[in-house]
Amino acid sequence: MAEIIAGIGTSHVPAVGAAIDNGKQDEPYWAPYFNKIQPARDWMAEARPDVCIVVYNDHASAFSLDLIPTFAIGVAARFDPADEGYGPRGVPAADGHPQLAWHLAESLITDEFDLTIANKLPIDHGCTVPLSVLYGRPDAWPCRIIPLCVNVIQYPAPTGHRCFELGKAIRRAVETYPGDERVAIFGTGGMSHQLQGERAGLINTDFDLAFLDRLVSDPETQARVGHTEYLREAGSEGIELVMWLVMRGALSPRVTEVHRSHHVPTSNTSNGLIILENAA
Ligand code: DHB
Ligand code: FE
């Protein structure tokens, strides 16, 4: 049976993607961030998952306010980088895993998580930047990718608890897939995150680190935190953090933390990265 080997929580800051694309990693502004995350890249190169399920939010690239799925899974054989206004990022297209993705869709929907099925899904920075964070700038992504979108753009977003339960259902689904794929699951977005208005640039490191602590050791409690607390403590887009709970739900109650970094600045939000290995 397929198995989930690890979960990765990471911000998906577009400027990080641009820094990688433009070879700026060694510049004084960027080097401290890239030095901090190098152990995570080393871990990824060693772990070599066959498939990455990337839980992210589409930022009005594939979807728009015309159509707002709460959860959507990409079942295509290939996902092209989205044009977010400046032309598509110069990163490889992602090879999907239609067979596993359809298995996930069937298992999740019959498990009462009514996902939208996307046969065509251009992937925006929410999905491509996390891949660049972990893999750098390869000619081809060294894994298959299954994108899974969560609406955190237009109120009402799903609750943290619903996301956590979705993660548990993803694990059940992966573990009933008759293959030997080793799967990593990404939860992306966040952390402290307010891009506009009077509080733009809000950084609440205490909240970010407490979130990481609870994500690791007491995710059930973190899953009960409501939208208002994310908005108040982590800013208007801090709600993206509920997607990390999908990742956490897909892991065992006990996990091994193999990497954690938290860095400011890479933009005007906090940039977090955590890797949790699944207990057998
Ligand atoms: C930034 C972060 C995001 O998650 C996003 O979608 C856009 C911008 C940022 O930190 O600049
Ligand atoms: Fe975002």
PDB file of C-alpha atoms and ligand atoms in Angstrom:
ATOM      1  CA  MET A   1       0.000   0.000   0.000  1.00  0.00           C
ATOM      2  CA  ALA A   2       1.059   3.604  -0.539  1.00  0.00           C
ATOM      3  CA  GLU A   3       2.189   5.507   2.550  1.00  0.00           C
ATOM      4  CA  ILE A   4       2.562   9.064   3.762  1.00  0.00           C
ATOM      5  CA  ILE A   5       6.157   9.488   4.843  1.00  0.00           C
ATOM      6  CA  ALA A   6       6.118  13.114   5.943  1.00  0.00           C
ATOM      7  CA  GLY A   7       4.336  16.420   6.090  1.00  0.00           C
ATOM      8  CA  ILE A   8       5.821  19.756   5.120  1.00  0.00           C
ATOM      9  CA  GLY A   9       4.399  23.074   6.236  1.00  0.00           C
ATOM     10  CA  THR A  10       5.690  26.067   4.325  1.00  0.00           C
ATOM     11  CA  SER A  11       4.864  29.630   3.401  1.00  0.00           C
ATOM     12  CA  HIS A  12       4.474  30.245  -0.334  1.00  0.00           C
ATOM     13  CA  VAL A  13       5.863  33.766  -0.613  1.00  0.00           C
ATOM     14  CA  PRO A  14       6.046  34.792  -4.323  1.00  0.00           C
ATOM     15  CA  ALA A  15       9.235  36.833  -3.772  1.00  0.00           C
ATOM     16  CA  VAL A  16      11.019  33.623  -2.696  1.00  0.00           C
ATOM     17  CA  GLY A  17      10.102  32.060  -6.038  1.00  0.00           C
ATOM     18  CA  ALA A  18      11.395  35.142  -7.845  1.00  0.00           C
ATOM     19  CA  ALA A  19      14.649  35.055  -5.846  1.00  0.00           C
ATOM     20  CA  ILE A  20      15.205  31.433  -6.889  1.00  0.00           C
ATOM     21  CA  ASP A  21      14.219  32.048 -10.511  1.00  0.00           C
ATOM     22  CA  ASN A  22      16.574  35.016 -10.752  1.00  0.00           C
ATOM     23  CA  GLY A  23      19.540  33.417  -8.968  1.00  0.00           C
ATOM     24  CA  LYS A  24      19.475  35.788  -5.987  1.00  0.00           C
ATOM     25  CA  GLN A  25      19.855  33.204  -3.240  1.00  0.00           C
ATOM     26  CA  ASP A  26      23.354  34.372  -2.272  1.00  0.00           C
ATOM     27  CA  GLU A  27      22.504  38.061  -2.115  1.00  0.00           C
ATOM     28  CA  PRO A  28      22.712  39.650   1.374  1.00  0.00           C
ATOM     29  CA  TYR A  29      18.921  40.013   1.711  1.00  0.00           C
ATOM     30  CA  TRP A  30      18.249  36.386   0.726  1.00  0.00           C
ATOM     31  CA  ALA A  31      21.222  34.390   2.035  1.00  0.00           C
ATOM     32  CA  PRO A  32      20.037  34.242   5.685  1.00  0.00           C
ATOM     33  CA  TYR A  33      16.713  32.707   4.613  1.00  0.00           C
ATOM     34  CA  PHE A  34      18.230  30.204   2.178  1.00  0.00           C
ATOM     35  CA  ASN A  35      20.908  29.214   4.702  1.00  0.00           C
ATOM     36  CA  LYS A  36      18.201  28.457   7.268  1.00  0.00           C
ATOM     37  CA  ILE A  37      16.236  26.229   4.907  1.00  0.00           C
ATOM     38  CA  GLN A  38      19.197  24.288   3.488  1.00  0.00           C
ATOM     39  CA  PRO A  39      18.763  21.396   5.981  1.00  0.00           C
ATOM     40  CA  ALA A  40      15.169  21.006   4.728  1.00  0.00           C
ATOM     41  CA  ARG A  41      16.410  20.816   1.141  1.00  0.00           C
ATOM     42  CA  ASP A  42      18.971  18.213   2.207  1.00  0.00           C
ATOM     43  CA  TRP A  43      16.232  16.208   3.924  1.00  0.00           C
ATOM     44  CA  MET A  44      14.078  16.355   0.786  1.00  0.00           C
ATOM     45  CA  ALA A  45      16.951  15.186  -1.431  1.00  0.00           C
ATOM     46  CA  GLU A  46      17.436  12.232   0.904  1.00  0.00           C
ATOM     47  CA  ALA A  47      13.750  11.372   1.395  1.00  0.00           C
ATOM     48  CA  ARG A  48      12.858  11.543  -2.330  1.00  0.00           C
ATOM     49  CA  PRO A  49       9.069  11.130  -2.093  1.00  0.00           C
ATOM     50  CA  ASP A  50       7.465   9.684  -5.235  1.00  0.00           C
ATOM     51  CA  VAL A  51       4.420  11.908  -4.957  1.00  0.00           C
ATOM     52  CA  CYS A  52       3.770  15.260  -3.311  1.00  0.00           C
ATOM     53  CA  ILE A  53       0.207  16.227  -2.466  1.00  0.00           C
ATOM     54  CA  VAL A  54       0.390  20.019  -2.328  1.00  0.00           C
ATOM     55  CA  VAL A  55      -2.403  21.612  -0.307  1.00  0.00           C
ATOM     56  CA  TYR A  56      -2.532  25.289  -1.238  1.00  0.00           C
ATOM     57  CA  ASN A  57      -4.909  28.054  -2.101  1.00  0.00           C
ATOM     58  CA  ASP A  58      -5.376  29.253  -5.624  1.00  0.00           C
ATOM     59  CA  HIS A  59      -5.059  33.055  -5.609  1.00  0.00           C
ATOM     60  CA  ALA A  60      -7.708  33.776  -8.275  1.00  0.00           C
ATOM     61  CA  SER A  61      -5.470  32.199 -10.952  1.00  0.00           C
ATOM     62  CA  ALA A  62      -7.248  28.956 -11.915  1.00  0.00           C
ATOM     63  CA  PHE A  63     -10.482  30.007 -10.223  1.00  0.00           C
ATOM     64  CA  SER A  64     -12.036  33.425  -9.818  1.00  0.00           C
ATOM     65  CA  LEU A  65     -14.944  34.872  -7.918  1.00  0.00           C
ATOM     66  CA  ASP A  66     -17.109  33.248 -10.633  1.00  0.00           C
ATOM     67  CA  LEU A  67     -16.424  29.834  -9.156  1.00  0.00           C
ATOM     68  CA  ILE A  68     -15.158  29.180  -5.622  1.00  0.00           C
ATOM     69  CA  PRO A  69     -14.685  25.528  -4.686  1.00  0.00           C
ATOM     70  CA  THR A  70     -14.026  25.037  -0.990  1.00  0.00           C
ATOM     71  CA  PHE A  71     -11.832  22.022  -1.768  1.00  0.00           C
ATOM     72  CA  ALA A  72     -10.644  20.978  -5.250  1.00  0.00           C
ATOM     73  CA  ILE A  73      -8.310  18.173  -6.322  1.00  0.00           C
ATOM     74  CA  GLY A  74      -6.298  18.155  -9.541  1.00  0.00           C
ATOM     75  CA  VAL A  75      -6.549  14.815 -11.347  1.00  0.00           C
ATOM     76  CA  ALA A  76      -4.761  15.795 -14.573  1.00  0.00           C
ATOM     77  CA  ALA A  77      -1.600  14.199 -15.986  1.00  0.00           C
ATOM     78  CA  ARG A  78       0.100  17.589 -16.173  1.00  0.00           C
ATOM     79  CA  PHE A  79      -0.259  20.962 -14.488  1.00  0.00           C
ATOM     80  CA  ASP A  80       1.177  24.055 -16.150  1.00  0.00           C
ATOM     81  CA  PRO A  81       2.390  27.059 -14.158  1.00  0.00           C
ATOM     82  CA  ALA A  82      -0.315  29.742 -14.118  1.00  0.00           C
ATOM     83  CA  ASP A  83       0.091  33.180 -15.627  1.00  0.00           C
ATOM     84  CA  GLU A  84      -0.393  35.448 -12.599  1.00  0.00           C
ATOM     85  CA  GLY A  85      -0.049  38.632 -14.617  1.00  0.00           C
ATOM     86  CA  TYR A  86       3.613  38.620 -15.609  1.00  0.00           C
ATOM     87  CA  GLY A  87       3.596  35.439 -17.697  1.00  0.00           C
ATOM     88  CA  PRO A  88       3.935  31.945 -16.190  1.00  0.00           C
ATOM     89  CA  ARG A  89       6.914  31.339 -13.858  1.00  0.00           C
ATOM     90  CA  GLY A  90       9.826  29.704 -15.640  1.00  0.00           C
ATOM     91  CA  VAL A  91       9.519  26.493 -13.649  1.00  0.00           C
ATOM     92  CA  PRO A  92       8.800  23.003 -14.996  1.00  0.00           C
ATOM     93  CA  ALA A  93       5.240  21.864 -15.517  1.00  0.00           C
ATOM     94  CA  ALA A  94       4.218  19.361 -12.866  1.00  0.00           C
ATOM     95  CA  ASP A  95       3.514  15.741 -13.770  1.00  0.00           C
ATOM     96  CA  GLY A  96       0.364  14.623 -12.014  1.00  0.00           C
ATOM     97  CA  HIS A  97      -0.616  11.156 -10.822  1.00  0.00           C
ATOM     98  CA  PRO A  98      -4.109  10.676 -12.273  1.00  0.00           C
ATOM     99  CA  GLN A  99      -4.520   7.167 -10.904  1.00  0.00           C
ATOM    100  CA  LEU A 100      -3.746   8.115  -7.307  1.00  0.00           C
ATOM    101  CA  ALA A 101      -5.610  11.408  -7.647  1.00  0.00           C
ATOM    102  CA  TRP A 102      -8.777   9.658  -8.840  1.00  0.00           C
ATOM    103  CA  HIS A 103      -8.401   7.142  -6.034  1.00  0.00           C
ATOM    104  CA  LEU A 104      -8.169  10.063  -3.594  1.00  0.00           C
ATOM    105  CA  ALA A 105     -11.243  11.677  -5.145  1.00  0.00           C
ATOM    106  CA  GLU A 106     -13.248   8.463  -4.898  1.00  0.00           C
ATOM    107  CA  SER A 107     -12.110   7.657  -1.386  1.00  0.00           C
ATOM    108  CA  LEU A 108     -12.576  11.202  -0.064  1.00  0.00           C
ATOM    109  CA  ILE A 109     -15.990  11.747  -1.639  1.00  0.00           C
ATOM    110  CA  THR A 110     -17.323   8.413  -0.416  1.00  0.00           C
ATOM    111  CA  ASP A 111     -15.778   9.357   2.971  1.00  0.00           C
ATOM    112  CA  GLU A 112     -18.102  12.431   2.828  1.00  0.00           C
ATOM    113  CA  PHE A 113     -15.571  15.102   1.792  1.00  0.00           C
ATOM    114  CA  ASP A 114     -17.199  16.478  -1.340  1.00  0.00           C
ATOM    115  CA  LEU A 115     -14.251  17.728  -3.344  1.00  0.00           C
ATOM    116  CA  THR A 116     -14.488  19.493  -6.679  1.00  0.00           C
ATOM    117  CA  ILE A 117     -12.628  17.534  -9.357  1.00  0.00           C
ATOM    118  CA  ALA A 118     -10.312  19.607 -11.563  1.00  0.00           C
ATOM    119  CA  ASN A 119      -9.230  18.107 -14.885  1.00  0.00           C
ATOM    120  CA  LYS A 120      -7.414  21.318 -15.753  1.00  0.00           C
ATOM    121  CA  LEU A 121      -5.673  23.361 -13.071  1.00  0.00           C
ATOM    122  CA  PRO A 122      -2.945  25.887 -13.818  1.00  0.00           C
ATOM    123  CA  ILE A 123      -0.877  26.011 -10.624  1.00  0.00           C
ATOM    124  CA  ASP A 124       0.019  29.413  -9.181  1.00  0.00           C
ATOM    125  CA  HIS A 125       2.664  30.496  -6.659  1.00  0.00           C
ATOM    126  CA  GLY A 126       0.748  28.763  -3.858  1.00  0.00           C
ATOM    127  CA  CYS A 127       1.836  25.432  -5.365  1.00  0.00           C
ATOM    128  CA  THR A 128       4.985  26.234  -7.340  1.00  0.00           C
ATOM    129  CA  VAL A 129       6.841  28.257  -4.687  1.00  0.00           C
ATOM    130  CA  PRO A 130       6.769  25.439  -2.088  1.00  0.00           C
ATOM    131  CA  LEU A 131       8.235  23.093  -4.730  1.00  0.00           C
ATOM    132  CA  SER A 132      11.016  25.618  -5.411  1.00  0.00           C
ATOM    133  CA  VAL A 133      11.609  26.048  -1.673  1.00  0.00           C
ATOM    134  CA  LEU A 134      12.243  22.327  -1.244  1.00  0.00           C
ATOM    135  CA  TYR A 135      13.716  21.393  -4.638  1.00  0.00           C
ATOM    136  CA  GLY A 136      15.458  24.539  -5.856  1.00  0.00           C
ATOM    137  CA  ARG A 137      15.567  24.935  -9.600  1.00  0.00           C
ATOM    138  CA  PRO A 138      15.616  21.504 -11.284  1.00  0.00           C
ATOM    139  CA  ASP A 139      14.926  20.876 -14.987  1.00  0.00           C
ATOM    140  CA  ALA A 140      12.002  18.684 -13.955  1.00  0.00           C
ATOM    141  CA  TRP A 141      10.305  18.231 -10.563  1.00  0.00           C
ATOM    142  CA  PRO A 142      11.619  14.955  -9.140  1.00  0.00           C
ATOM    143  CA  CYS A 143       8.170  13.729  -8.046  1.00  0.00           C
ATOM    144  CA  ARG A 144       4.589  13.524  -9.251  1.00  0.00           C
ATOM    145  CA  ILE A 145       2.344  16.257  -7.934  1.00  0.00           C
ATOM    146  CA  ILE A 146      -1.288  16.225  -6.862  1.00  0.00           C
ATOM    147  CA  PRO A 147      -2.533  19.767  -6.227  1.00  0.00           C
ATOM    148  CA  LEU A 148      -5.319  20.178  -3.696  1.00  0.00           C
ATOM    149  CA  CYS A 149      -6.854  23.635  -3.403  1.00  0.00           C
ATOM    150  CA  VAL A 150      -8.567  25.086  -0.350  1.00  0.00           C
ATOM    151  CA  ASN A 151     -10.564  28.305  -0.540  1.00  0.00           C
ATOM    152  CA  VAL A 152      -9.130  30.755   1.966  1.00  0.00           C
ATOM    153  CA  ILE A 153      -9.601  33.753  -0.335  1.00  0.00           C
ATOM    154  CA  GLN A 154     -13.339  34.409  -0.154  1.00  0.00           C
ATOM    155  CA  TYR A 155     -15.184  34.236   3.169  1.00  0.00           C
ATOM    156  CA  PRO A 156     -16.323  31.716   4.383  1.00  0.00           C
ATOM    157  CA  ALA A 157     -13.210  29.548   4.432  1.00  0.00           C
ATOM    158  CA  PRO A 158     -13.470  26.026   5.855  1.00  0.00           C
ATOM    159  CA  THR A 159     -12.667  25.686   9.552  1.00  0.00           C
ATOM    160  CA  GLY A 160      -9.327  24.473  10.818  1.00  0.00           C
ATOM    161  CA  HIS A 161     -11.137  21.449  12.210  1.00  0.00           C
ATOM    162  CA  ARG A 162     -12.638  20.566   8.835  1.00  0.00           C
ATOM    163  CA  CYS A 163      -9.174  20.871   7.282  1.00  0.00           C
ATOM    164  CA  PHE A 164      -7.691  18.629   9.977  1.00  0.00           C
ATOM    165  CA  GLU A 165     -10.392  16.012   9.388  1.00  0.00           C
ATOM    166  CA  LEU A 166      -9.788  16.224   5.628  1.00  0.00           C
ATOM    167  CA  GLY A 167      -6.145  15.414   6.309  1.00  0.00           C
ATOM    168  CA  LYS A 168      -7.173  12.305   8.255  1.00  0.00           C
ATOM    169  CA  ALA A 169      -9.350  11.225   5.332  1.00  0.00           C
ATOM    170  CA  ILE A 170      -6.439  11.793   2.931  1.00  0.00           C
ATOM    171  CA  ARG A 171      -4.331   9.446   5.010  1.00  0.00           C
ATOM    172  CA  ARG A 172      -7.054   6.793   4.938  1.00  0.00           C
ATOM    173  CA  ALA A 173      -7.248   7.228   1.172  1.00  0.00           C
ATOM    174  CA  VAL A 174      -3.507   6.991   0.567  1.00  0.00           C
ATOM    175  CA  GLU A 175      -3.237   3.917   2.747  1.00  0.00           C
ATOM    176  CA  THR A 176      -5.847   2.077   0.676  1.00  0.00           C
ATOM    177  CA  TYR A 177      -4.112   2.774  -2.631  1.00  0.00           C
ATOM    178  CA  PRO A 178      -2.673  -0.415  -4.080  1.00  0.00           C
ATOM    179  CA  GLY A 179       0.757   0.931  -4.987  1.00  0.00           C
ATOM    180  CA  ASP A 180       4.080   1.384  -3.244  1.00  0.00           C
ATOM    181  CA  GLU A 181       4.245   5.174  -3.611  1.00  0.00           C
ATOM    182  CA  ARG A 182       5.934   7.117  -0.832  1.00  0.00           C
ATOM    183  CA  VAL A 183       3.915  10.289  -0.449  1.00  0.00           C
ATOM    184  CA  ALA A 184       4.748  13.651   1.122  1.00  0.00           C
ATOM    185  CA  ILE A 185       1.982  16.120   1.871  1.00  0.00           C
ATOM    186  CA  PHE A 186       2.500  19.876   1.889  1.00  0.00           C
ATOM    187  CA  GLY A 187       0.381  22.402   3.771  1.00  0.00           C
ATOM    188  CA  THR A 188       1.219  25.861   2.491  1.00  0.00           C
ATOM    189  CA  GLY A 189       0.574  29.558   3.133  1.00  0.00           C
ATOM    190  CA  GLY A 190       0.823  31.824   6.139  1.00  0.00           C
ATOM    191  CA  MET A 191       2.355  32.596   8.537  1.00  0.00           C
ATOM    192  CA  SER A 192       1.771  36.109  10.038  1.00  0.00           C
ATOM    193  CA  HIS A 193       0.247  37.639   6.995  1.00  0.00           C
ATOM    194  CA  GLN A 194      -1.493  40.923   6.370  1.00  0.00           C
ATOM    195  CA  LEU A 195      -0.864  42.275   2.899  1.00  0.00           C
ATOM    196  CA  GLN A 196      -3.074  45.339   2.975  1.00  0.00           C
ATOM    197  CA  GLY A 197      -4.748  47.965   5.134  1.00  0.00           C
ATOM    198  CA  GLU A 198      -3.652  49.651   8.333  1.00  0.00           C
ATOM    199  CA  ARG A 199      -2.075  46.514   9.771  1.00  0.00           C
ATOM    200  CA  ALA A 200      -0.108  45.633   6.600  1.00  0.00           C
ATOM    201  CA  GLY A 201       3.176  43.994   7.532  1.00  0.00           C
ATOM    202  CA  LEU A 202       1.905  42.630  10.857  1.00  0.00           C
ATOM    203  CA  ILE A 203       4.403  40.100  12.242  1.00  0.00           C
ATOM    204  CA  ASN A 204       3.390  38.119  15.329  1.00  0.00           C
ATOM    205  CA  THR A 205       6.303  35.769  15.930  1.00  0.00           C
ATOM    206  CA  ASP A 206       4.882  34.565  19.263  1.00  0.00           C
ATOM    207  CA  PHE A 207       1.702  33.426  17.524  1.00  0.00           C
ATOM    208  CA  ASP A 208       3.640  31.807  14.662  1.00  0.00           C
ATOM    209  CA  LEU A 209       5.871  29.805  17.005  1.00  0.00           C
ATOM    210  CA  ALA A 210       2.996  28.795  19.281  1.00  0.00           C
ATOM    211  CA  PHE A 211       1.128  27.622  16.171  1.00  0.00           C
ATOM    212  CA  LEU A 212       4.112  25.455  15.199  1.00  0.00           C
ATOM    213  CA  ASP A 213       4.401  24.012  18.714  1.00  0.00           C
ATOM    214  CA  ARG A 214       0.725  23.092  18.815  1.00  0.00           C
ATOM    215  CA  LEU A 215       0.777  21.810  15.244  1.00  0.00           C
ATOM    216  CA  VAL A 216       3.431  19.318  16.294  1.00  0.00           C
ATOM    217  CA  SER A 217       2.240  18.265  19.741  1.00  0.00           C
ATOM    218  CA  ASP A 218      -1.403  19.204  20.154  1.00  0.00           C
ATOM    219  CA  PRO A 219      -2.995  19.538  16.722  1.00  0.00           C
ATOM    220  CA  GLU A 220      -6.468  18.666  18.035  1.00  0.00           C
ATOM    221  CA  THR A 221      -6.434  21.878  20.097  1.00  0.00           C
ATOM    222  CA  GLN A 222      -5.027  23.932  17.234  1.00  0.00           C
ATOM    223  CA  ALA A 223      -7.759  22.560  14.984  1.00  0.00           C
ATOM    224  CA  ARG A 224     -10.384  24.135  17.267  1.00  0.00           C
ATOM    225  CA  VAL A 225      -8.986  27.664  16.834  1.00  0.00           C
ATOM    226  CA  GLY A 226     -11.534  29.781  14.965  1.00  0.00           C
ATOM    227  CA  HIS A 227     -11.170  32.157  12.042  1.00  0.00           C
ATOM    228  CA  THR A 228     -11.328  35.277  14.193  1.00  0.00           C
ATOM    229  CA  GLU A 229      -8.241  34.335  16.172  1.00  0.00           C
ATOM    230  CA  TYR A 230      -6.229  33.795  12.983  1.00  0.00           C
ATOM    231  CA  LEU A 231      -7.381  37.159  11.642  1.00  0.00           C
ATOM    232  CA  ARG A 232      -6.691  38.989  14.884  1.00  0.00           C
ATOM    233  CA  GLU A 233      -3.350  37.360  15.701  1.00  0.00           C
ATOM    234  CA  ALA A 234      -1.884  36.542  12.290  1.00  0.00           C
ATOM    235  CA  GLY A 235      -3.551  39.081   9.996  1.00  0.00           C
ATOM    236  CA  SER A 236      -6.174  38.855   7.278  1.00  0.00           C
ATOM    237  CA  GLU A 237      -4.331  36.205   5.246  1.00  0.00           C
ATOM    238  CA  GLY A 238      -3.124  34.389   8.370  1.00  0.00           C
ATOM    239  CA  ILE A 239      -6.154  32.190   7.696  1.00  0.00           C
ATOM    240  CA  GLU A 240      -3.972  30.418   5.104  1.00  0.00           C
ATOM    241  CA  LEU A 241      -2.559  28.498   8.082  1.00  0.00           C
ATOM    242  CA  VAL A 242      -5.633  26.260   8.200  1.00  0.00           C
ATOM    243  CA  MET A 243      -4.076  24.471   5.222  1.00  0.00           C
ATOM    244  CA  TRP A 244      -1.196  23.317   7.429  1.00  0.00           C
ATOM    245  CA  LEU A 245      -3.826  21.440   9.429  1.00  0.00           C
ATOM    246  CA  VAL A 246      -4.735  19.359   6.374  1.00  0.00           C
ATOM    247  CA  MET A 247      -1.103  18.265   6.276  1.00  0.00           C
ATOM    248  CA  ARG A 248      -1.020  17.572  10.015  1.00  0.00           C
ATOM    249  CA  GLY A 249      -4.239  15.563   9.899  1.00  0.00           C
ATOM    250  CA  ALA A 250      -2.642  13.234   7.362  1.00  0.00           C
ATOM    251  CA  LEU A 251       0.110  12.291   9.843  1.00  0.00           C
ATOM    252  CA  SER A 252       0.175  10.153  12.954  1.00  0.00           C
ATOM    253  CA  PRO A 253      -0.775  11.695  16.308  1.00  0.00           C
ATOM    254  CA  ARG A 254       2.931  11.476  17.156  1.00  0.00           C
ATOM    255  CA  VAL A 255       5.447  12.782  14.666  1.00  0.00           C
ATOM    256  CA  THR A 256       9.144  13.577  14.601  1.00  0.00           C
ATOM    257  CA  GLU A 257      10.038  17.167  13.862  1.00  0.00           C
ATOM    258  CA  VAL A 258      13.087  17.061  11.593  1.00  0.00           C
ATOM    259  CA  HIS A 259      13.220  20.708  10.550  1.00  0.00           C
ATOM    260  CA  ARG A 260      11.852  24.049  11.689  1.00  0.00           C
ATOM    261  CA  SER A 261      12.729  27.508  10.503  1.00  0.00           C
ATOM    262  CA  HIS A 262      11.049  30.885  10.862  1.00  0.00           C
ATOM    263  CA  HIS A 263      12.407  33.898   9.055  1.00  0.00           C
ATOM    264  CA  VAL A 264      11.629  37.577   8.612  1.00  0.00           C
ATOM    265  CA  PRO A 265      11.924  39.240   6.168  1.00  0.00           C
ATOM    266  CA  THR A 266      11.337  37.551   2.855  1.00  0.00           C
ATOM    267  CA  SER A 267       8.439  39.941   2.172  1.00  0.00           C
ATOM    268  CA  ASN A 268       6.174  41.657   4.667  1.00  0.00           C
ATOM    269  CA  THR A 269       4.913  38.337   6.056  1.00  0.00           C
ATOM    270  CA  SER A 270       6.556  35.689   8.273  1.00  0.00           C
ATOM    271  CA  ASN A 271       8.128  32.800   6.438  1.00  0.00           C
ATOM    272  CA  GLY A 272       7.865  29.437   8.185  1.00  0.00           C
ATOM    273  CA  LEU A 273       8.998  25.955   7.212  1.00  0.00           C
ATOM    274  CA  ILE A 274       8.547  22.734   9.149  1.00  0.00           C
ATOM    275  CA  ILE A 275       9.057  19.075   8.273  1.00  0.00           C
ATOM    276  CA  LEU A 276       7.371  16.338  10.271  1.00  0.00           C
ATOM    277  CA  GLU A 277       8.163  12.693   9.704  1.00  0.00           C
ATOM    278  CA  ASN A 278       5.298  10.317  10.105  1.00  0.00           C
ATOM    279  CA  ALA A 279       5.562   7.648  12.774  1.00  0.00           C
ATOM    280  CA  ALA A 280       5.084   4.188  11.304  1.00  0.00           C
TER     281      ALA A 280
HETATM  282  C1  DHB B   1       2.846  36.901   0.042  1.00  0.00           C
HETATM  283  C2  DHB B   1       2.472  35.699   0.630  1.00  0.00           C
HETATM  284  C3  DHB B   1       1.441  34.954   0.082  1.00  0.00           C
HETATM  285  O1  DHB B   1       1.015  33.785   0.623  1.00  0.00           O
HETATM  286  C4  DHB B   1       0.798  35.372  -1.060  1.00  0.00           C
HETATM  287  O2  DHB B   1      -0.155  34.588  -1.580  1.00  0.00           O
HETATM  288  C5  DHB B   1       1.161  36.566  -1.668  1.00  0.00           C
HETATM  289  C6  DHB B   1       2.186  37.332  -1.101  1.00  0.00           C
HETATM  290  C7  DHB B   1       3.949  37.689   0.605  1.00  0.00           C
HETATM  291  O3  DHB B   1       4.450  37.328   1.674  1.00  0.00           O
HETATM  292  O4  DHB B   1       4.359  38.672  -0.028  1.00  0.00           O
HETATM  293 FE    FE B   2      -0.842  33.091  -0.336  1.00  0.00          FE
END
